Tab-separated table of C-alpha atoms and ligand atoms in Angstrom:
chain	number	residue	atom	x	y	z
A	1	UNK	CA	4.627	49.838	21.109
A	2	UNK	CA	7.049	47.330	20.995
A	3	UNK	CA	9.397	45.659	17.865
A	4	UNK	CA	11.824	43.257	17.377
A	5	UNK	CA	13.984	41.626	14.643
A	6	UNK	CA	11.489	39.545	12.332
A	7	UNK	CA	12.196	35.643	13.681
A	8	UNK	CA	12.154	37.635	17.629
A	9	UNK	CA	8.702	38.833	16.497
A	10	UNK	CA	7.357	35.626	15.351
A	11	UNK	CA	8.484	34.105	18.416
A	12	UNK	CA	6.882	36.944	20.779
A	13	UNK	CA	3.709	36.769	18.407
A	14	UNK	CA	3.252	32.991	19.573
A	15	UNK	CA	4.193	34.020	22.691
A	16	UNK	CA	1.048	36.427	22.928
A	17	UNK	CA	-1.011	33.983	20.980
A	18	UNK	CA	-0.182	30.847	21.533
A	19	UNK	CA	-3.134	29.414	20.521
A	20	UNK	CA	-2.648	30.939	16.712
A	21	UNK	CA	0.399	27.790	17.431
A	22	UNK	CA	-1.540	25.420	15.438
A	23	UNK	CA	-1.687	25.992	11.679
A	24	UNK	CA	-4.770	25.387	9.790
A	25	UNK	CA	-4.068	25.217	6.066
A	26	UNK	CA	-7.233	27.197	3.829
A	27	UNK	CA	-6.752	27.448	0.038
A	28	UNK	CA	-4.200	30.288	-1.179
A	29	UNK	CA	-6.731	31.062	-3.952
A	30	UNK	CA	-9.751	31.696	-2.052
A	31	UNK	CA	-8.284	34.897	-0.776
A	32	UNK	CA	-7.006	37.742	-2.790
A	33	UNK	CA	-4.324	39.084	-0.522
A	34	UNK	CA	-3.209	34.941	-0.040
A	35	UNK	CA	-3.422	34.625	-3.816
A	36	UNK	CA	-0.892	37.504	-4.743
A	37	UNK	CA	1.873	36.153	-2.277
A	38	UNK	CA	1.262	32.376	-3.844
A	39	UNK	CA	3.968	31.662	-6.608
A	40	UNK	CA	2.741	31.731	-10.308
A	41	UNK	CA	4.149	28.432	-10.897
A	42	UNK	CA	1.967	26.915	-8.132
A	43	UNK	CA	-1.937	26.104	-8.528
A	44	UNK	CA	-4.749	25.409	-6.316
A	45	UNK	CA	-6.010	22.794	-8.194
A	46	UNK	CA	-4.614	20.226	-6.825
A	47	UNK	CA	-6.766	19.570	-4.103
A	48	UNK	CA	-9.463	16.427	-3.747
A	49	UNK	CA	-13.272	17.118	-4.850
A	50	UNK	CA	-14.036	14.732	-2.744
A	51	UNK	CA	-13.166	12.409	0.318
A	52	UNK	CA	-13.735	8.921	1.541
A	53	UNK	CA	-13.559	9.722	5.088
A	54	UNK	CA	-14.630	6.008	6.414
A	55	UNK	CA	-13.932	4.459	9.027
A	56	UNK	CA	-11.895	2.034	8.924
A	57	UNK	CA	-13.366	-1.802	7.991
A	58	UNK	CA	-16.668	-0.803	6.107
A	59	UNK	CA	-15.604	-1.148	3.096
A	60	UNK	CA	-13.442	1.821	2.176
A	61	UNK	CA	-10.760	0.217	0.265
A	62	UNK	CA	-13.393	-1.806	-2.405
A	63	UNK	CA	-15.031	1.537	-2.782
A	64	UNK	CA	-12.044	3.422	-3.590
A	65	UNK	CA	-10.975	0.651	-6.014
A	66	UNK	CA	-14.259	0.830	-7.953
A	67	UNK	CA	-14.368	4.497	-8.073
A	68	UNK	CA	-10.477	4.144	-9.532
A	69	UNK	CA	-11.851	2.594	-12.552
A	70	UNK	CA	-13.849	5.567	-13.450
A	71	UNK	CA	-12.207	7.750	-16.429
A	72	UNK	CA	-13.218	10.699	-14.856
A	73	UNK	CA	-11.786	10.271	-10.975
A	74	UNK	CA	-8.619	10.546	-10.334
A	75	UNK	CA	-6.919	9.253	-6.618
A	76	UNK	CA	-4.221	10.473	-4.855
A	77	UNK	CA	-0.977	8.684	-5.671
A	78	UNK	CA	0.440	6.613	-3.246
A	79	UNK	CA	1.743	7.582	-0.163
A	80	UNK	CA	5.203	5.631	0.615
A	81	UNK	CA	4.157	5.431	4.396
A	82	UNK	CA	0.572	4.191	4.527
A	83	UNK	CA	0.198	3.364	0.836
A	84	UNK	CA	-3.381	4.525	-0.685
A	85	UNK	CA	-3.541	6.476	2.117
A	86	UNK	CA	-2.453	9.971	2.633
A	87	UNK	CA	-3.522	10.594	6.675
A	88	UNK	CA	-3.100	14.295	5.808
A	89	UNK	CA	-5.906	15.588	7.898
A	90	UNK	CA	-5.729	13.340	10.791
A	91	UNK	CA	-2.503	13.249	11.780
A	92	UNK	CA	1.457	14.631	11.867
A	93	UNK	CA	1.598	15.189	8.334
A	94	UNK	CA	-0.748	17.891	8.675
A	95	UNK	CA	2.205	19.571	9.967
A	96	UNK	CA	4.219	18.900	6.559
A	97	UNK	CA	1.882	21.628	4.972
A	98	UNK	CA	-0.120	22.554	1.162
A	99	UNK	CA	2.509	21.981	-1.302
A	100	UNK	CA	3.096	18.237	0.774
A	101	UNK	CA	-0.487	17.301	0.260
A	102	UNK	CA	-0.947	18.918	-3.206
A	103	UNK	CA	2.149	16.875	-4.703
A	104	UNK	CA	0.560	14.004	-4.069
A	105	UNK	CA	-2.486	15.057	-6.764
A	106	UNK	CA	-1.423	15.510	-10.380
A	107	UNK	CA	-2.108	18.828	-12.524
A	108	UNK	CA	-5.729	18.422	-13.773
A	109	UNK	CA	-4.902	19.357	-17.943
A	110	UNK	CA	-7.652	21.494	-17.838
A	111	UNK	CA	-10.206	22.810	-15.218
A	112	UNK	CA	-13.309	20.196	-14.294
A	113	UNK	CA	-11.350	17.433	-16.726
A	114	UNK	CA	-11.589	15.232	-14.122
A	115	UNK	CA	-12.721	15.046	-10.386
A	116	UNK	CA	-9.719	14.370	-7.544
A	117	UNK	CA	-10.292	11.953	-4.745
A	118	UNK	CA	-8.788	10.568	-1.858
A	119	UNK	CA	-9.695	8.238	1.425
A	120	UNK	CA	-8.360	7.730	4.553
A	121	UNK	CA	-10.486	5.793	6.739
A	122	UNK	CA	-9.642	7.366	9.834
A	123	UNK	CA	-10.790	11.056	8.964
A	124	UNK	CA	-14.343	9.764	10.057
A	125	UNK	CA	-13.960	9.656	13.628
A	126	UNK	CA	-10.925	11.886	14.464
A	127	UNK	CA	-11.645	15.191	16.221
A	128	UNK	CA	-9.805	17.930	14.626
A	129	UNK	CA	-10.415	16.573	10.631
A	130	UNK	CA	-13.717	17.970	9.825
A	131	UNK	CA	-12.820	21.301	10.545
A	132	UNK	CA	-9.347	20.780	9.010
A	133	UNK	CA	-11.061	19.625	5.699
A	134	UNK	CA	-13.915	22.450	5.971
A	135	UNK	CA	-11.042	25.123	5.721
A	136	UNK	CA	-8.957	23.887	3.231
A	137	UNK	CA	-11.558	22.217	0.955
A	138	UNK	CA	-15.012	23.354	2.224
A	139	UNK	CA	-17.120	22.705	-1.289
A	140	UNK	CA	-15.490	19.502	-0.767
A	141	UNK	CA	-18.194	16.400	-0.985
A	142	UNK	CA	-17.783	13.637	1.814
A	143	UNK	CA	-18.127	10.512	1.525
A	144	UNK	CA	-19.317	8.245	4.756
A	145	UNK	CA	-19.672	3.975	4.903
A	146	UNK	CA	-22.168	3.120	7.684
A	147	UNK	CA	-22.130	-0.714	8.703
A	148	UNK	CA	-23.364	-2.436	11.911
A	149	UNK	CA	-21.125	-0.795	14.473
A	150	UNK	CA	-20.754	-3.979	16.453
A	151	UNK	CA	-19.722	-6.163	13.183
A	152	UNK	CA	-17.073	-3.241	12.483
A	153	UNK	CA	-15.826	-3.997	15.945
A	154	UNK	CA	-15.317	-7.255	15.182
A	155	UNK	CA	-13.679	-6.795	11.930
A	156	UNK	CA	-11.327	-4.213	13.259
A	157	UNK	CA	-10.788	-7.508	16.518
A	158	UNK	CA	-9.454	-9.297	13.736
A	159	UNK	CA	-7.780	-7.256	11.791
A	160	UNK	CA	-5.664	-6.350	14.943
A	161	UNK	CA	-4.847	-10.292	15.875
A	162	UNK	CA	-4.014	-10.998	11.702
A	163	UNK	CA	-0.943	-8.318	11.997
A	164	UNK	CA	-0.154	-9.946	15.713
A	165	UNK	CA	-1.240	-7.083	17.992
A	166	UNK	CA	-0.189	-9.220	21.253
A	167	UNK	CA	-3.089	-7.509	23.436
A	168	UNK	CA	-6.080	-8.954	20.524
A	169	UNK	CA	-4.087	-12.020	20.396
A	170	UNK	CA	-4.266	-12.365	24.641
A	171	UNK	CA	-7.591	-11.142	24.937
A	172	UNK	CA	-11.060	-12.425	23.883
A	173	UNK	CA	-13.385	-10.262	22.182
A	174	UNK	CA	-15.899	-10.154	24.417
A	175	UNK	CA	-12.693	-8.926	27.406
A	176	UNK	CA	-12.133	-6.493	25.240
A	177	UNK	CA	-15.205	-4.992	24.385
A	178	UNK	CA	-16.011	-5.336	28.309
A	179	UNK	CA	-12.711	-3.743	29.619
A	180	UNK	CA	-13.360	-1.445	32.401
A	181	UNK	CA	-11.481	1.877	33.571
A	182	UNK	CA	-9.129	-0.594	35.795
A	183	UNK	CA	-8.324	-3.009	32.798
A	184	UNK	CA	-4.774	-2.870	31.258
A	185	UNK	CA	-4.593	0.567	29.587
A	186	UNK	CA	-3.029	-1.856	25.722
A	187	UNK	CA	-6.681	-3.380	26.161
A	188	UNK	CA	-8.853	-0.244	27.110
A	189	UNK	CA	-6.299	1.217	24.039
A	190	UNK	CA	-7.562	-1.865	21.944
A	191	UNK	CA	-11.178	-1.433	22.960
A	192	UNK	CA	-11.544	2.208	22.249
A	193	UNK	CA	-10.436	1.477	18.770
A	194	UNK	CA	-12.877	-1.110	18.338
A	195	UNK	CA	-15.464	0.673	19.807
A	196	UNK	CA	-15.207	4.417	19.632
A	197	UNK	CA	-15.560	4.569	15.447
A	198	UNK	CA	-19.092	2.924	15.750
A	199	UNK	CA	-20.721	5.493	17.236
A	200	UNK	CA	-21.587	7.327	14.054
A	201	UNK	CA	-24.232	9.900	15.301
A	202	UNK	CA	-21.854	11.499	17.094
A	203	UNK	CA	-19.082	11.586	14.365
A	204	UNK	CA	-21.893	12.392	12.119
A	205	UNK	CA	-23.122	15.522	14.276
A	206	UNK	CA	-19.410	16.782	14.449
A	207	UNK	CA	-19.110	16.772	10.168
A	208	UNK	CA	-22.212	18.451	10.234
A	209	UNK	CA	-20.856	21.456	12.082
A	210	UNK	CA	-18.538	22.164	9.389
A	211	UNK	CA	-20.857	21.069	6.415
A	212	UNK	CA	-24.074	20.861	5.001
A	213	UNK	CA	-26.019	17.585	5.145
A	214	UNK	CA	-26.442	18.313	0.797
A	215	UNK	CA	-22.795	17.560	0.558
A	216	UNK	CA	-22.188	14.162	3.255
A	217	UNK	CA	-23.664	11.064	1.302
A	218	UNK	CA	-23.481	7.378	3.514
A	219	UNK	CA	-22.686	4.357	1.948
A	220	UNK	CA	-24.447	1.685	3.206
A	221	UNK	CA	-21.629	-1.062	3.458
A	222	UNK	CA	-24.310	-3.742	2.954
A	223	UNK	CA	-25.308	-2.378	-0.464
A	224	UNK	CA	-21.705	-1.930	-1.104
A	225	UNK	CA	-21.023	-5.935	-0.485
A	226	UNK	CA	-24.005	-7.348	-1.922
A	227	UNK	CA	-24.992	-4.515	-4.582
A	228	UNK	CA	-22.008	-2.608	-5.421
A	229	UNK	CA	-23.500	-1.308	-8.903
A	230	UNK	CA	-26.530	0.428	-7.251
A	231	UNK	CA	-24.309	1.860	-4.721
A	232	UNK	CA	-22.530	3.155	-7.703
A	233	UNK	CA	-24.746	4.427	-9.468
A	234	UNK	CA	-26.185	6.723	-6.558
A	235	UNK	CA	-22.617	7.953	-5.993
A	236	UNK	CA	-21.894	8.965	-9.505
A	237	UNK	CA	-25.339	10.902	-9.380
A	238	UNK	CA	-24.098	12.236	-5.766
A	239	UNK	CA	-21.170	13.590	-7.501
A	240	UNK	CA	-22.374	14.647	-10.724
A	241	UNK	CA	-19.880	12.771	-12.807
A	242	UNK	CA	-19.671	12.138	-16.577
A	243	UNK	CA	-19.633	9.612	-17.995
A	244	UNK	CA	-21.959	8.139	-16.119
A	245	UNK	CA	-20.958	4.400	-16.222
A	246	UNK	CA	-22.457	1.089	-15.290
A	247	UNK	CA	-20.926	-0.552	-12.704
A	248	UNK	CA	-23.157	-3.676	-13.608
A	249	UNK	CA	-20.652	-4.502	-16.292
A	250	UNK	CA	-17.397	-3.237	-14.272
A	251	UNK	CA	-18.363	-5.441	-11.722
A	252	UNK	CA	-18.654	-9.305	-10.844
A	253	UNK	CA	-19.246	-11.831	-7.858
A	254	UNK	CA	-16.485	-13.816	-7.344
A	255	UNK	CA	-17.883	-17.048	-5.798
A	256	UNK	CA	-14.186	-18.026	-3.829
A	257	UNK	CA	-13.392	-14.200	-2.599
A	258	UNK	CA	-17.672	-13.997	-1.752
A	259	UNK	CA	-16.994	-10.843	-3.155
A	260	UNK	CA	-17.881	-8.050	-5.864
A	261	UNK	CA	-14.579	-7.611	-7.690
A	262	UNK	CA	-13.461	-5.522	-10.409
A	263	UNK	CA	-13.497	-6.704	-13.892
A	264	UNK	CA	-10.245	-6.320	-15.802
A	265	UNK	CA	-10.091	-5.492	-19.882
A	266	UNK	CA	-8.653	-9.508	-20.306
A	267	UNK	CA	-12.447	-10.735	-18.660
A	268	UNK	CA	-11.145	-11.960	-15.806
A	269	UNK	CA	-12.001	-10.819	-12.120
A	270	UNK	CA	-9.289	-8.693	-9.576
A	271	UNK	CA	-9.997	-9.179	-6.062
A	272	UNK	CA	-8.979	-7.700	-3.248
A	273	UNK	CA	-6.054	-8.741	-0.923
A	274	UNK	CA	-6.525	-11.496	1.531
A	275	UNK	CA	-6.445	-8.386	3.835
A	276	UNK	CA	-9.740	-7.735	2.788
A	277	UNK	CA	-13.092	-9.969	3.621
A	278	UNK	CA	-10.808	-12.167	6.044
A	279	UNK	CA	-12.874	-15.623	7.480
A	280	UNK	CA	-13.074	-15.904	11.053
A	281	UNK	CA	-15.377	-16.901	13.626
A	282	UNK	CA	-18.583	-15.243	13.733
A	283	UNK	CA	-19.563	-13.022	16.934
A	284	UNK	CA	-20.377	-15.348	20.039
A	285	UNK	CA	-23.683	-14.351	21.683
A	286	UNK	CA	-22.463	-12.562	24.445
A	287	UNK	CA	-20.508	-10.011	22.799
A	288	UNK	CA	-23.434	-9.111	20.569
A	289	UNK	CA	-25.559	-8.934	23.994
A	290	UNK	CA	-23.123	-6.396	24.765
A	291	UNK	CA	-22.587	-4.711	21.858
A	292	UNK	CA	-26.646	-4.451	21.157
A	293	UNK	CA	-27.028	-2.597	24.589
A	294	UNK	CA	-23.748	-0.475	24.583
A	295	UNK	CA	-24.957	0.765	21.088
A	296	UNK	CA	-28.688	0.828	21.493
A	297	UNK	CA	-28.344	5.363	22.329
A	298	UNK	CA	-26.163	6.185	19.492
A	299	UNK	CA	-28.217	3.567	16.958
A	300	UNK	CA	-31.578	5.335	18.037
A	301	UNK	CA	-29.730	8.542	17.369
A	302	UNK	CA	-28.089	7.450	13.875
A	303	UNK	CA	-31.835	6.754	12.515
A	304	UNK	CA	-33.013	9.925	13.423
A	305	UNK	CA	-30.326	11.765	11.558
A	306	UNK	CA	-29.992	9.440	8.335
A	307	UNK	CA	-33.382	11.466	7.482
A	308	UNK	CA	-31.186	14.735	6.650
A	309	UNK	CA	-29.139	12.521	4.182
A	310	UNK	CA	-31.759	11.440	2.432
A	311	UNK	CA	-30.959	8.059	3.438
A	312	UNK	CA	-32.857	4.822	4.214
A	313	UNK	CA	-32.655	2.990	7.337
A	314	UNK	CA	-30.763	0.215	6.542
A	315	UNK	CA	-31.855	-3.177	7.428
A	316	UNK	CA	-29.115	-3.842	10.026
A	317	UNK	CA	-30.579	-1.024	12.078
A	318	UNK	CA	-34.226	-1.552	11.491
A	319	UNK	CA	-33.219	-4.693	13.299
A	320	UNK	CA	-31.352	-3.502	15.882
A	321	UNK	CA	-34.035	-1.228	17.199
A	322	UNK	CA	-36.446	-3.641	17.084
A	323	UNK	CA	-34.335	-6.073	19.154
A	324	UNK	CA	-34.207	-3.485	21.884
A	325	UNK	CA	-38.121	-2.925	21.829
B	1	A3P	P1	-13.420	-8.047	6.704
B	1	A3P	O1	-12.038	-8.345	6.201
B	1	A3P	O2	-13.506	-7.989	8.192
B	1	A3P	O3	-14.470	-8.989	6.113
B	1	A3P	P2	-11.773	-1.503	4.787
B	1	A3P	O4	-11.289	-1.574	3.396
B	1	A3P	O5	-12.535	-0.235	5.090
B	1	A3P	O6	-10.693	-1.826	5.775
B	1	A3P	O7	-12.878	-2.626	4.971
B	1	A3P	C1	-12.589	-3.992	4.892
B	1	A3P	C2	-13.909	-4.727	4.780
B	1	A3P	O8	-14.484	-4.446	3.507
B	1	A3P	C3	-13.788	-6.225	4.815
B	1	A3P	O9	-13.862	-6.602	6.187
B	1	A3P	C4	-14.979	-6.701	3.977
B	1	A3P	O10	-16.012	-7.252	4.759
B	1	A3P	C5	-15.496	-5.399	3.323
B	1	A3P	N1	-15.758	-5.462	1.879
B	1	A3P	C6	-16.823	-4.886	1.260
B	1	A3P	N2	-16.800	-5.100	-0.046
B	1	A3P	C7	-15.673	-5.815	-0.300
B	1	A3P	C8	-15.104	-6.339	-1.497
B	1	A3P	N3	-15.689	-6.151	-2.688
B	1	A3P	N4	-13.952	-7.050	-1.395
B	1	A3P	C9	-13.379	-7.242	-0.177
B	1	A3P	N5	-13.866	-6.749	0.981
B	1	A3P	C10	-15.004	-6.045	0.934
């Protein structure tokens, strides 16, 4: 039997189990022993009911301003690094810990007042974060925005060569899409984050390993463009909130963004940054060849598994599979 002076023990502890190395954060209050050694001054309340977990270019960012208008959700405040988004899960700041994350939520003035919320469109696709979320916040609900993986591709093409990535701005779409193992590794790094979100089954399958199918609801990002109140209105049911409000009203088409945009108290419309629902070219035909094929596996898969959401097909992929027949 061996001992040691406390900080010698912790480091011959990690020493014998290094892989105990990597923290993962669970709530202090859903353990008695945990709960006794947490400060009285501190809750666990401050943690999200639910998460937009993406990914990135679907939509995210119109859906998290619409649910901001709700009295009853709350957001995170903003994060000085990557503004409405916190990364917590997915990334270094993991390693900042609890009472990091928490501050960023305010004190709810009394329990179930309101419901907490946060998105960060990369959770969706990132290894580690569903397990990560399922032990901190596992009655969490999750929110997922499903959109043509091949037009997300695209999207996130052009969103690279608007903030002057110089690989999207040397390299065609369809070269990057098509980059093979011996291609520069910037491009292959380019072409992995076009391409590697898209394949939703297999993100899907992995948040399904940590949570019930009752408690994921997709987002079609369709809907969400061209019929953002009905999209709404199934969320607010998905989440049991109250007041249950009528985005018809909250929400109008503005005919110069070709957008749904949030009606403000004066009447008049608030769009979205020119960041959001850019104008470009539309796909050339060989990249959706491409894309259609490279796809075609995961796609089949994705409208198997939409049945244990309770979700429709959506039109994009009833199409998609019957271009491949
Ligand atoms: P594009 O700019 O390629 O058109 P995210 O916020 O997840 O990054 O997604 C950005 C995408 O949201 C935009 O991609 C746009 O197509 C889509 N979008 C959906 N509804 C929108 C809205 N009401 N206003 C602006 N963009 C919207």
């Amino acid at each position: 039997l061996l001992t040691l002076p406390p900080v010698e023990l912790g480091f011959k502890y990690f020493e014998m189990f290094p892989q105990e190395k990597e923290p993962i954060w669970t709530n202090p209050c859903d353990y008695y022993r945990h709960k006794e050694l947490w400060p009285v001054n501190k809750t666990c309340d401050r943690l999200p009911d639910f998460i937009i977990v993406g990914p990135q270019k679907t939509g995210t960012t119109a859906l998290y301003s619409f649910l901001s208008r709700h009295s009853s959700l709350t957001s995170n405040k903003p994060s000085p690094k990557n503004f409405e988004e916190l990364q917590f899960f997915n990334s270094n700041n993991y390693y900042l810990g609890l009472d990091w994350y928490m501050d960023f939520f305010p004190q709810r003035n009394k329990p179930n007042s309101t419901f907490l919320f946060e998105k960060s469109a990369n959770y969706f696709d990132n290894e580690v974060v569903p397990k990560r979320v399922a032990a901190l916040l596992p009655r969490a609900k999750i929110v997922v925005i499903l959109m043509n993986p091949a037009k997300r591709a695209h999207s996130w093409y052009h969103h690279m060569r608007y903030h002057n990535d110089p690989t999207a701005l040397n390299t065609s779409f369809y070269d990057v899409i098509t980059a093979t193992k011996d291609s520069p590794s910037k491009v292959k790094t380019l072409q992995s984050r076009c391409l590697t979100p898209g394949l939703y089954a297999q993100h899907l399958v992995r948040w399904l390993d940590f949570f019930p199918a009752k408690q994921i609801h997709i987002v079609h990002s369709d809907e969400l463009k061209n019929d953002p109140a009905s999209v709404m209105d199934s969320l607010q049911k998905f989440l049991h909130v109250q007041p249950h409000v009528n985005y018809a009203r909250h929400l109008r088409y503005d005919p110069v963004k070709g957008f749904y945009c949030v009606v403000m108290d004066n009447g008049q419309t608030k769009c979205l940054g020119q960041s959001k629902g850019r104008k470009y070219p539309p796909m050339d035909s060989a990249s959706e060849h491409h894309l259609r094929r490279y796809y075609r596996k995961h796609n089949t898969n994705l409208s198997k598994l939409l049945a244990s959401f309770n979700s429709e097909v959506p039109d994009w992929l009833k199409q998609e599979l019957k271009e491949l027949t």
